[in-house]
Coordinates of C-alpha atoms in Angstrom, one line a residue:
X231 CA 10.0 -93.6 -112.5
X232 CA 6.2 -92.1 -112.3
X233 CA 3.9 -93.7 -114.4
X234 CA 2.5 -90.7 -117.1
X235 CA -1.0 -91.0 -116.0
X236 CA 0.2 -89.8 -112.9
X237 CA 2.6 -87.4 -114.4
X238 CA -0.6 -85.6 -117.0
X239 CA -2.6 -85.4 -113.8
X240 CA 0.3 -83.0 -112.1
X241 CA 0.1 -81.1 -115.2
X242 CA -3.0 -80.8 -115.0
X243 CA -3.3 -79.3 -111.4
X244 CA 0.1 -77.1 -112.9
X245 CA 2.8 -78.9 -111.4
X246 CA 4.9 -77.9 -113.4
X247 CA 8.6 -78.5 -111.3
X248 CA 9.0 -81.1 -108.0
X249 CA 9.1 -79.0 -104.4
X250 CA 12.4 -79.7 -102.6
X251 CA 10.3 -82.3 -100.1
X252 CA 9.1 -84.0 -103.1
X253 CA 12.7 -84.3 -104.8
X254 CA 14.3 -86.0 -101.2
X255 CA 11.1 -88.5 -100.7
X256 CA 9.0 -89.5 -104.0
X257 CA 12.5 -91.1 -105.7
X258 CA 12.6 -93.4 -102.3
X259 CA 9.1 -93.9 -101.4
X260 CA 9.0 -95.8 -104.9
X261 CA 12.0 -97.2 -103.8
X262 CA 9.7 -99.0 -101.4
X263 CA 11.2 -97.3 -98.1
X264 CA 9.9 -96.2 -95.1
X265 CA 10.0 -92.3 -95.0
X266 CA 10.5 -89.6 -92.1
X267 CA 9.8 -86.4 -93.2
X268 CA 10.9 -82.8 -91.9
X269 CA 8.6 -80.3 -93.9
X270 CA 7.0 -77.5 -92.9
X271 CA 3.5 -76.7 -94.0
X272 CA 3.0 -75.1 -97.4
X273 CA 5.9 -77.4 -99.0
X274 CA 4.1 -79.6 -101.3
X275 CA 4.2 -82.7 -98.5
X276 CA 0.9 -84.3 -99.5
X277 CA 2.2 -84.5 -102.8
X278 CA 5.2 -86.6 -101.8
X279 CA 2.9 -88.9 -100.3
X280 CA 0.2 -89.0 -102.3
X281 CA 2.3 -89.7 -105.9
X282 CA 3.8 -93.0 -104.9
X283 CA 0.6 -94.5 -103.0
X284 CA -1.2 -93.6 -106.6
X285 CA 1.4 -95.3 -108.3
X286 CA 1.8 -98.5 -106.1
X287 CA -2.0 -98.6 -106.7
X288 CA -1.8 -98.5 -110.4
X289 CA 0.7 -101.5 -110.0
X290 CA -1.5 -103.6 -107.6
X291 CA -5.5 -102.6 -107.6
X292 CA -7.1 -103.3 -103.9
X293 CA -9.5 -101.5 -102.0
X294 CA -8.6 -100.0 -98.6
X295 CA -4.9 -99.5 -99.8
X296 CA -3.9 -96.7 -97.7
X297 CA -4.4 -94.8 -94.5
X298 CA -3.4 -90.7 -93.8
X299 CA -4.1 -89.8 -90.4
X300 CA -4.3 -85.9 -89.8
X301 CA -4.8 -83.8 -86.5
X302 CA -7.3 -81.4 -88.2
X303 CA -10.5 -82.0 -90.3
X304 CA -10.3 -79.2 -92.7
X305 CA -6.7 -80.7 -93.6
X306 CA -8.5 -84.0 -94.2
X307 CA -10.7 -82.8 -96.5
X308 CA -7.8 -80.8 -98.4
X309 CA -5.7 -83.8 -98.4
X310 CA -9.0 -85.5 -99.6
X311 CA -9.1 -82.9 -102.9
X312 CA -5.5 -84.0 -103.5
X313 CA -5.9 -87.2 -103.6
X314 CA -9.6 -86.8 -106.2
X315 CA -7.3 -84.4 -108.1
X316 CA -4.6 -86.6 -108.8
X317 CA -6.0 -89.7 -109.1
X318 CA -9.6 -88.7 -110.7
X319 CA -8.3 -90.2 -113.9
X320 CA -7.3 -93.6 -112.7
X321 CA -10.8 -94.3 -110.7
X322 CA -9.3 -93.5 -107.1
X323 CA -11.6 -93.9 -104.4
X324 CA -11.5 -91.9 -101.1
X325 CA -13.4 -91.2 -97.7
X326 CA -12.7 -88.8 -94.9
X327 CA -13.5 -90.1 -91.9
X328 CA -13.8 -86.8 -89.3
X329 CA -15.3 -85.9 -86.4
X330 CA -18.3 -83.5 -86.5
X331 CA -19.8 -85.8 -89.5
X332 CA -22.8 -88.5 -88.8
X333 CA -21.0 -91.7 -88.1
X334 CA -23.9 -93.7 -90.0
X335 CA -23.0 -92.2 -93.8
X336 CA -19.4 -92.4 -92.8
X337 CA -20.0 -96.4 -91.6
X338 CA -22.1 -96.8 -95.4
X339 CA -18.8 -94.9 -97.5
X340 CA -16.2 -97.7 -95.5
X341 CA -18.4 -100.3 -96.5
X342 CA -17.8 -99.9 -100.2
X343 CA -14.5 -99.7 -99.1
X344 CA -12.2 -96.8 -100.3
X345 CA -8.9 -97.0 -102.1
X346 CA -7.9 -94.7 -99.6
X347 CA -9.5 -93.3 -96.2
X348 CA -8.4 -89.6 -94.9
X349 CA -9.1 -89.5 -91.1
X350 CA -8.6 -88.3 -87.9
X351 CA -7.4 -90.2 -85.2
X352 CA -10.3 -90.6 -82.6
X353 CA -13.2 -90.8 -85.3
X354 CA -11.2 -93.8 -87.0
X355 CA -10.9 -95.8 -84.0
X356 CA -14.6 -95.1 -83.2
X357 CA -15.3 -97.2 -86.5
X358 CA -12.5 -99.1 -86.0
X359 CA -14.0 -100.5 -82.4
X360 CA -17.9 -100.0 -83.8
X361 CA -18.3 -100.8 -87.2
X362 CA -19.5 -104.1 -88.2
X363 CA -16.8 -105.6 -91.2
X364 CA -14.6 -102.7 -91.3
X365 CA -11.0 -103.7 -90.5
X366 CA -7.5 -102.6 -91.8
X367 CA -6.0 -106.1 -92.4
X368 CA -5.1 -105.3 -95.7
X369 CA -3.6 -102.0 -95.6
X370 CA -0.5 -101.1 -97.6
X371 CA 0.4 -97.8 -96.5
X372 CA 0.2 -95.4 -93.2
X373 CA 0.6 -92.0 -93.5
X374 CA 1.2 -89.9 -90.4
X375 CA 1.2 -86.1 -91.7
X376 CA 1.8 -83.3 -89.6
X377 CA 2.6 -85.8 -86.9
X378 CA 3.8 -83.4 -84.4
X379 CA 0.2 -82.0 -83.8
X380 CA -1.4 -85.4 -84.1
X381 CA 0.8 -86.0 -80.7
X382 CA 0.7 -82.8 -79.6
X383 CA -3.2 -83.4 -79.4
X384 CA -3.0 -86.2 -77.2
X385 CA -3.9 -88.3 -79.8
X386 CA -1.2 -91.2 -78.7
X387 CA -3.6 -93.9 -77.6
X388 CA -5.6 -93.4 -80.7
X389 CA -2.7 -93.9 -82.9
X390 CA -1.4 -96.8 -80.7
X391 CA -4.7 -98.4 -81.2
X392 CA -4.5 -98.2 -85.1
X393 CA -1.2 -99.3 -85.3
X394 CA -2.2 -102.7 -83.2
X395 CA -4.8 -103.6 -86.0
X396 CA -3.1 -102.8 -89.2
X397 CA -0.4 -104.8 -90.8
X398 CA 3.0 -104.7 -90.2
X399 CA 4.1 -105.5 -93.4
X400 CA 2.8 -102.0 -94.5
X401 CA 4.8 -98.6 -95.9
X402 CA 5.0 -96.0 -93.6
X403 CA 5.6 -92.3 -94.3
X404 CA 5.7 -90.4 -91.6
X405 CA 5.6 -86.5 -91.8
X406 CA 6.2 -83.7 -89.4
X407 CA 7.5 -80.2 -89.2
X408 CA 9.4 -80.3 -86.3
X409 CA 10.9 -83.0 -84.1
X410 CA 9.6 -83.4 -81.2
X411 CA 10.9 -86.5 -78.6
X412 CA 7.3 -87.8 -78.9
X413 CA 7.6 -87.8 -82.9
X414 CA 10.9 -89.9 -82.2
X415 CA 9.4 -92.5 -79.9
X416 CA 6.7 -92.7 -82.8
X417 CA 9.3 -93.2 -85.4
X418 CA 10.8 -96.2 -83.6
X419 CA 7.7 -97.8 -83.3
X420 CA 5.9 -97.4 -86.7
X421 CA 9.3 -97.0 -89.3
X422 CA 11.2 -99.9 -90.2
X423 CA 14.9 -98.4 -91.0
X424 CA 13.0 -95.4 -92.5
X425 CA 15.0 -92.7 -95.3
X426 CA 14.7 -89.4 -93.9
X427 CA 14.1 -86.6 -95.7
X428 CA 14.4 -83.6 -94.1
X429 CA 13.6 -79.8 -96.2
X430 CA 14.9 -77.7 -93.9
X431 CA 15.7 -78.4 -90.0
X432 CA 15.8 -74.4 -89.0
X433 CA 12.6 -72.6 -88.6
X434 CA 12.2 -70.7 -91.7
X435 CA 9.9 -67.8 -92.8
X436 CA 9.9 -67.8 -96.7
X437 CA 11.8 -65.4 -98.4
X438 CA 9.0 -63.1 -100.3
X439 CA 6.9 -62.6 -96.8
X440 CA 7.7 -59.2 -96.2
X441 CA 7.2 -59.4 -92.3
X442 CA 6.5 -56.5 -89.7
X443 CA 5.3 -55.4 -86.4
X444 CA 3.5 -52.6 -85.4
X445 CA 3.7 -51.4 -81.4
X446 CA 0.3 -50.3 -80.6
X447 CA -1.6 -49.5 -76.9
X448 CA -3.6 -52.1 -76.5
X449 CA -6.9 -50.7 -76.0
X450 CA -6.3 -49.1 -79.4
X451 CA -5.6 -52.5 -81.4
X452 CA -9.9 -52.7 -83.0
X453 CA -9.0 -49.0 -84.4
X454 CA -5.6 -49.8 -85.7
X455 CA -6.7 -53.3 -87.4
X456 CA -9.4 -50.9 -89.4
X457 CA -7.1 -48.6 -90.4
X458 CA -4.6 -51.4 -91.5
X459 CA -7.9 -52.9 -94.1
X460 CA -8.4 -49.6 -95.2
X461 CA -4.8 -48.9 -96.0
X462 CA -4.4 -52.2 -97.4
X463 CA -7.8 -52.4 -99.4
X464 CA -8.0 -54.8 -102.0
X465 CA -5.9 -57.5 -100.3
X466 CA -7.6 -60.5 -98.8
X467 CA -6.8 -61.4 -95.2
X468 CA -6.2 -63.8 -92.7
X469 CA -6.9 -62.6 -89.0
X470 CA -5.7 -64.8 -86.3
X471 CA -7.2 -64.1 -83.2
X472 CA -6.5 -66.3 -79.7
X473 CA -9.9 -67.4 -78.5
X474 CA -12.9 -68.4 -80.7
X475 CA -14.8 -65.8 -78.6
X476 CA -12.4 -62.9 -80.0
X477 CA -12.7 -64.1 -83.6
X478 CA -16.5 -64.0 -83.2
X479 CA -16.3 -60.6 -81.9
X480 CA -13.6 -59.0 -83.9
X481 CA -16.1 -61.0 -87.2
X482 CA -19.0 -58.7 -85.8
X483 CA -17.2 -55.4 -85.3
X484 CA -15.4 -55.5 -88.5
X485 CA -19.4 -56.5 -90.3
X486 CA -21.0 -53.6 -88.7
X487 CA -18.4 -51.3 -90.4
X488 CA -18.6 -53.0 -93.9
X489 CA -15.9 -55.4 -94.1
X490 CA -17.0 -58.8 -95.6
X491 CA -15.8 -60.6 -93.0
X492 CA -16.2 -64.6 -91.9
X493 CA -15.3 -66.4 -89.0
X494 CA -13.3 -70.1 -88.6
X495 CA -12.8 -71.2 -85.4
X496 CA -13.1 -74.5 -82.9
X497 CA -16.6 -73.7 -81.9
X498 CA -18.4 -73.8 -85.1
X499 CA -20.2 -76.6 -86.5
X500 CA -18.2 -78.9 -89.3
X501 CA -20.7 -77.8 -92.2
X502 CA -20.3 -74.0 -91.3
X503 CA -16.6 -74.0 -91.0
X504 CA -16.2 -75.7 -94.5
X505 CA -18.6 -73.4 -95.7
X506 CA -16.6 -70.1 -94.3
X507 CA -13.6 -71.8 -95.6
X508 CA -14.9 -72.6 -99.0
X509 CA -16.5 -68.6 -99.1
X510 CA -13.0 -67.5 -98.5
X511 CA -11.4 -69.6 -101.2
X512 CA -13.9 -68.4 -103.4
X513 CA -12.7 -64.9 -103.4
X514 CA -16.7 -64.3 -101.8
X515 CA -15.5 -62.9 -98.4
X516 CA -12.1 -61.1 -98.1
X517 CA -11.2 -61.0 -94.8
X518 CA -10.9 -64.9 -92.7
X519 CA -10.5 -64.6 -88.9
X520 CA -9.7 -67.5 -87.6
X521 CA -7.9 -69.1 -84.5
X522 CA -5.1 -71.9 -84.5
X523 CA -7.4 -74.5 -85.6
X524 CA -6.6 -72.6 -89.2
X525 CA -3.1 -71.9 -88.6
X526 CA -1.1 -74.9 -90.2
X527 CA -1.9 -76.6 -93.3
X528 CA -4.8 -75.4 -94.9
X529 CA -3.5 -74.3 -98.6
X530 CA -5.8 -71.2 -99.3
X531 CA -4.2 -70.0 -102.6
X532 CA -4.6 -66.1 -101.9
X533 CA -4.2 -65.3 -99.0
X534 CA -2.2 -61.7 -99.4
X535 CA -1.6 -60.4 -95.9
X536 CA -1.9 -62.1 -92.3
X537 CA -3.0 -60.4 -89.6
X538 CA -1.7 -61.3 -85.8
X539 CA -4.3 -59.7 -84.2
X540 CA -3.3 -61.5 -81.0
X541 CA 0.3 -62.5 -80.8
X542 CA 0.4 -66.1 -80.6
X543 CA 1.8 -67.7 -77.2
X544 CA 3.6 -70.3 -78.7
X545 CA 6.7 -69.1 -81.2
X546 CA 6.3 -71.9 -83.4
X547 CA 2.8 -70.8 -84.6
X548 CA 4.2 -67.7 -85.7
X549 CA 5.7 -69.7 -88.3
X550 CA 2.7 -71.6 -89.4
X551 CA 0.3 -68.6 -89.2
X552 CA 2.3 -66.6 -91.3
X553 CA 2.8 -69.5 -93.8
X554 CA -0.7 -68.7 -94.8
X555 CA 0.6 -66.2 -97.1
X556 CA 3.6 -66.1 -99.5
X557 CA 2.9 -70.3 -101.0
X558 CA 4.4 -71.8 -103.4
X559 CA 6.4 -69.2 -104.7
X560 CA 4.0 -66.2 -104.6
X561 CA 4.6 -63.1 -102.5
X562 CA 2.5 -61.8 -99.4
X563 CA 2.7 -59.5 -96.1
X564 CA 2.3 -60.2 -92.4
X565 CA 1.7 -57.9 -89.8
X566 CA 2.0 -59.0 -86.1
X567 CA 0.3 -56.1 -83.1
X568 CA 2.2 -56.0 -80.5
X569 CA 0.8 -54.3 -77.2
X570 CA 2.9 -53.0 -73.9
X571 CA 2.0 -56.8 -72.8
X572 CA 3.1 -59.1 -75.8
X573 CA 6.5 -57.2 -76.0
X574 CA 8.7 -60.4 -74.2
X575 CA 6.4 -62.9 -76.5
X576 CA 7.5 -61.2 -79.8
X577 CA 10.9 -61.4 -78.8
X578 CA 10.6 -64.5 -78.6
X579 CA 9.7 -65.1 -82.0
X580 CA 12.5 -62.4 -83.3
X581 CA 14.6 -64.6 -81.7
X582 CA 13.2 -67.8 -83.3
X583 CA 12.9 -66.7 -86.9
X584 CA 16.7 -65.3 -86.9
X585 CA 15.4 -61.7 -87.8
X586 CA 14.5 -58.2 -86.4
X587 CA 11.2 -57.4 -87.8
X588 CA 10.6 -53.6 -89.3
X589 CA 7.6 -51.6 -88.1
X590 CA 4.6 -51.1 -90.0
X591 CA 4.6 -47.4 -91.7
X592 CA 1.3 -46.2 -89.5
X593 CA -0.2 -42.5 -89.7
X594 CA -1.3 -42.2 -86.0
X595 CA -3.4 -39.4 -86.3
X596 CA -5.8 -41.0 -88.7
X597 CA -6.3 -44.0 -86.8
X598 CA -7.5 -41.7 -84.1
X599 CA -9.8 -40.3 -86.4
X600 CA -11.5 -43.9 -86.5
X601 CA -11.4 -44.1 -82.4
X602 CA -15.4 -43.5 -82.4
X603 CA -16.7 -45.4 -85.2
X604 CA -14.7 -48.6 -84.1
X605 CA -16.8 -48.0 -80.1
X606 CA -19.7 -48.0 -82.3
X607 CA -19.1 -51.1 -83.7
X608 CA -17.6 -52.4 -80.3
X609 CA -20.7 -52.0 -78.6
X610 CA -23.0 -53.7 -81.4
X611 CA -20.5 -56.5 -81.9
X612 CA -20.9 -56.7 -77.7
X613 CA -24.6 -56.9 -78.1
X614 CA -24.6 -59.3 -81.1
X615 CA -22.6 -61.7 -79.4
X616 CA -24.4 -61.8 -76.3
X617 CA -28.1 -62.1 -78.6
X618 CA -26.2 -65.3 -80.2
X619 CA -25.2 -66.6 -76.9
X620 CA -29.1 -66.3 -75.1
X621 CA -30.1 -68.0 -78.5
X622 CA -27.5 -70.9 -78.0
X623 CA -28.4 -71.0 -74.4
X624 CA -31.9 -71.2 -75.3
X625 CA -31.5 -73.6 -78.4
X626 CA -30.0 -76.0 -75.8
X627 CA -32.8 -75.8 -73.5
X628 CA -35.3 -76.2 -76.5
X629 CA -33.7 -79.6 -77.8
X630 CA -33.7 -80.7 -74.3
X631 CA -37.9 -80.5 -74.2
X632 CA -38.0 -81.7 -77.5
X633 CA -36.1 -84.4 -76.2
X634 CA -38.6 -85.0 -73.6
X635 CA -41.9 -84.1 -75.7
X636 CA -40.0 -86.9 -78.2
X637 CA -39.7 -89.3 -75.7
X638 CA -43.3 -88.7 -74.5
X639 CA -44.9 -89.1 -78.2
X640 CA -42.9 -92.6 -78.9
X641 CA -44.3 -94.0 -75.9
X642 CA -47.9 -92.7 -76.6
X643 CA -46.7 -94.2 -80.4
X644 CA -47.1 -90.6 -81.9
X645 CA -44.4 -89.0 -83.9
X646 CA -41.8 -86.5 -82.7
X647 CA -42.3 -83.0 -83.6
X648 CA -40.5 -81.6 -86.3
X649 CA -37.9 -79.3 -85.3
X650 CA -38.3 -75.2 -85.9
X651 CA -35.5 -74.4 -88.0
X652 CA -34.2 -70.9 -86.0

């Protein structure tokens, strides 16, 4: 049984009933077993994991008590929230340890050692291989989540690496949404006779996502995306474009004609893409574009309609794109744009998700009205981006003087110049 400390802090954050994944594995990972689970994202996972590493904490106090490796950084820091959420009453400790982050504030956090460090593979074994006094001997638990992707990232060595310095008389959950042959080889070497729990082993799209298509020429698809926010004003959005460059873009074009509109992609510093996130989850902005970097995990309460502005190459993150919308329970929309070239590609995902997708209900004519207002904003959104790239280009070139003019001063014992902030 949960201790009720941990049960008043679930009803606090309004959990009110157990999530199927956390029926099958919170019942055994008190048992004290092993755990493989099959859960897609959006499941309530980081609750089965989190729960009875809070409780065998309550039972036996120590500091660096458990590990959760992720293949993302914003999914660190949600898992991160979880973990302050539900433990916040019982003086839980934890650190994310991510890429993107200066490694000297991360190095001072170990050092007062966490009940619990969130991290990504390659910045752990950084500190693992580079900061004085910090080791793993003690750890109690591992938790792989999302394992798939970790893999999937080539992040093997990485994980090999932690799993030669941390005990093997640990718990280990590990926690995937699909089963791959790499997750398997993991599984025999981390999991000692482990339960599994799996949620469901077909691909599934949730029942209340009302899903469609719409078949559109492709140089067309900027005009039809603006009629689709107009029609659908009021909703927020989530835009999943294919390159960071097209999310950038499509951010601009959509600005210039008055959407409140932020980017989230792979090329953006740490601080700003917490900071987009965080404007989105605040209801400030309405409309997210974002690439795959945002496609699996991240728990954005209201997201009402996704967008596949680009029809993902890869079936599979259909499924987790679209589980942006339609959480725990609530209902939501997603519209994938399908062009004379992506036609073989969304079969492909028909095909997947067991289901023929209905079209869009579309008034053609008035998205032609919007043909030159959209070139409008094409052509500033063109101009923008190439502005921010000379800036970049020239930024780089900047710090590389500084770098010199720096190096110049120390010797001739002066200071470095303070940097213009652009």
């Amino acid at each position: 049984r949960m201790t009720d400390v941990l049960c008043e802090a679930c009803d606090q954050l309004g959990w009110k009933m157990p999530t199927k994944i956390q029926v099958e594995a919170i019942p055994v990972a008190l048992q004290g077993r092993d755990i493989i689970g099959l859960a897609e994202t959006g499941s309530g996972k980081t609750g089965a994991f989190a729960l009875p590493i809070l409780q065998a904490l309550l039972e036996t106090p120590q500091r660096l008590f458990a590990l959760v490796l992720t293949p993302t950084r914003e999914l660190a820091f949600q898992i991160s929230e979880q973990f302050e959420a539900l433990g916040s009453s019982i003086g839980v400790h934890s650190t994310v340890i991510v890429g993107g982050i200066d490694t000297m504030s991360q190095s001072l956090a170990l050092a007062k050692k966490p009940h619990v460090i969130i991290a990504t593979p390659g910045r752990l074994v950084d500190h693992l291989e580079n900061t004085k006094g910090f080791n793993l001997r003690a750890l109690k638990f591992l938790v792989m989540d999302e394992a798939d992707r970790i893999l999937n990232m080539d992040f093997e060595t990485e994980v090999d690496k932690i799993l030669k310095v941390i005990p093997r008389d640990r718990k280990t959950f590990l926690f995937s949404a699909t089963m791959t042959k790499k997750v398997q080889k993991l599984q025999r070497a981390a999991l000692k006779n482990p339960v599994k729990c799996a949620v469901s082993s077909k691909y599934q799209t949730v029942e209340k996502l009302q899903q469609y298509y719409i078949f559109i020429p492709s140089k067309f698809k900027d005009s039809y995306l603006v009629y689709i926010l107009n029609e659908l004003a009021g909703n927020s959005f989530m835009i999943f474009c294919s390159t960071c460059n097209n999310t950038q873009r499509t951010a601009l074009l959509l600005r210039n004609l008055g959407f409140t509109a932020i980017p989230l992609h792979g090329q953006m510093s740490q601080n700003k893409r917490l900071g987009s996130l965080n404007k989105f989850k605040a209801k400030a902005r309405s409309i997210l574009l974002a690439t795959d970097v945002a496609s699996r995990g991240l728990d954005i309460p209201h997201v009402d309609v996704v967008i596949n502005f680009d029809i993902p190459t890869h079936s599979k993150d259909y499924i987790h794109r679209v589980g942006r919308t339609a959480r725990a329970g609530r209902s939501g929309k997603s519209i994938t744009f399908v062009t004379q070239y992506d036609v073989e590609l969304f079969q492909r995902i028909e095909h997947l998700i067991g289901k023929k997708l209905p079209a869009f209900p579309m008034q053609e004519e008035e998205v032609m009205m919007l043909t030159e207002r959209v070139a409008e904003a094409q052509r500033f959104a063109r101009m923008e981006l190439r502005e921010q790239g000379e800036k970049k280009r020239s930024r780089n070139d900047d710090d590389d003087t500084e770098e010199a003019i720096g190096v110049r001063n120390k010797v001739a014992g002066g200071k470095k110049k303070k940097r213009k902030a652009f």
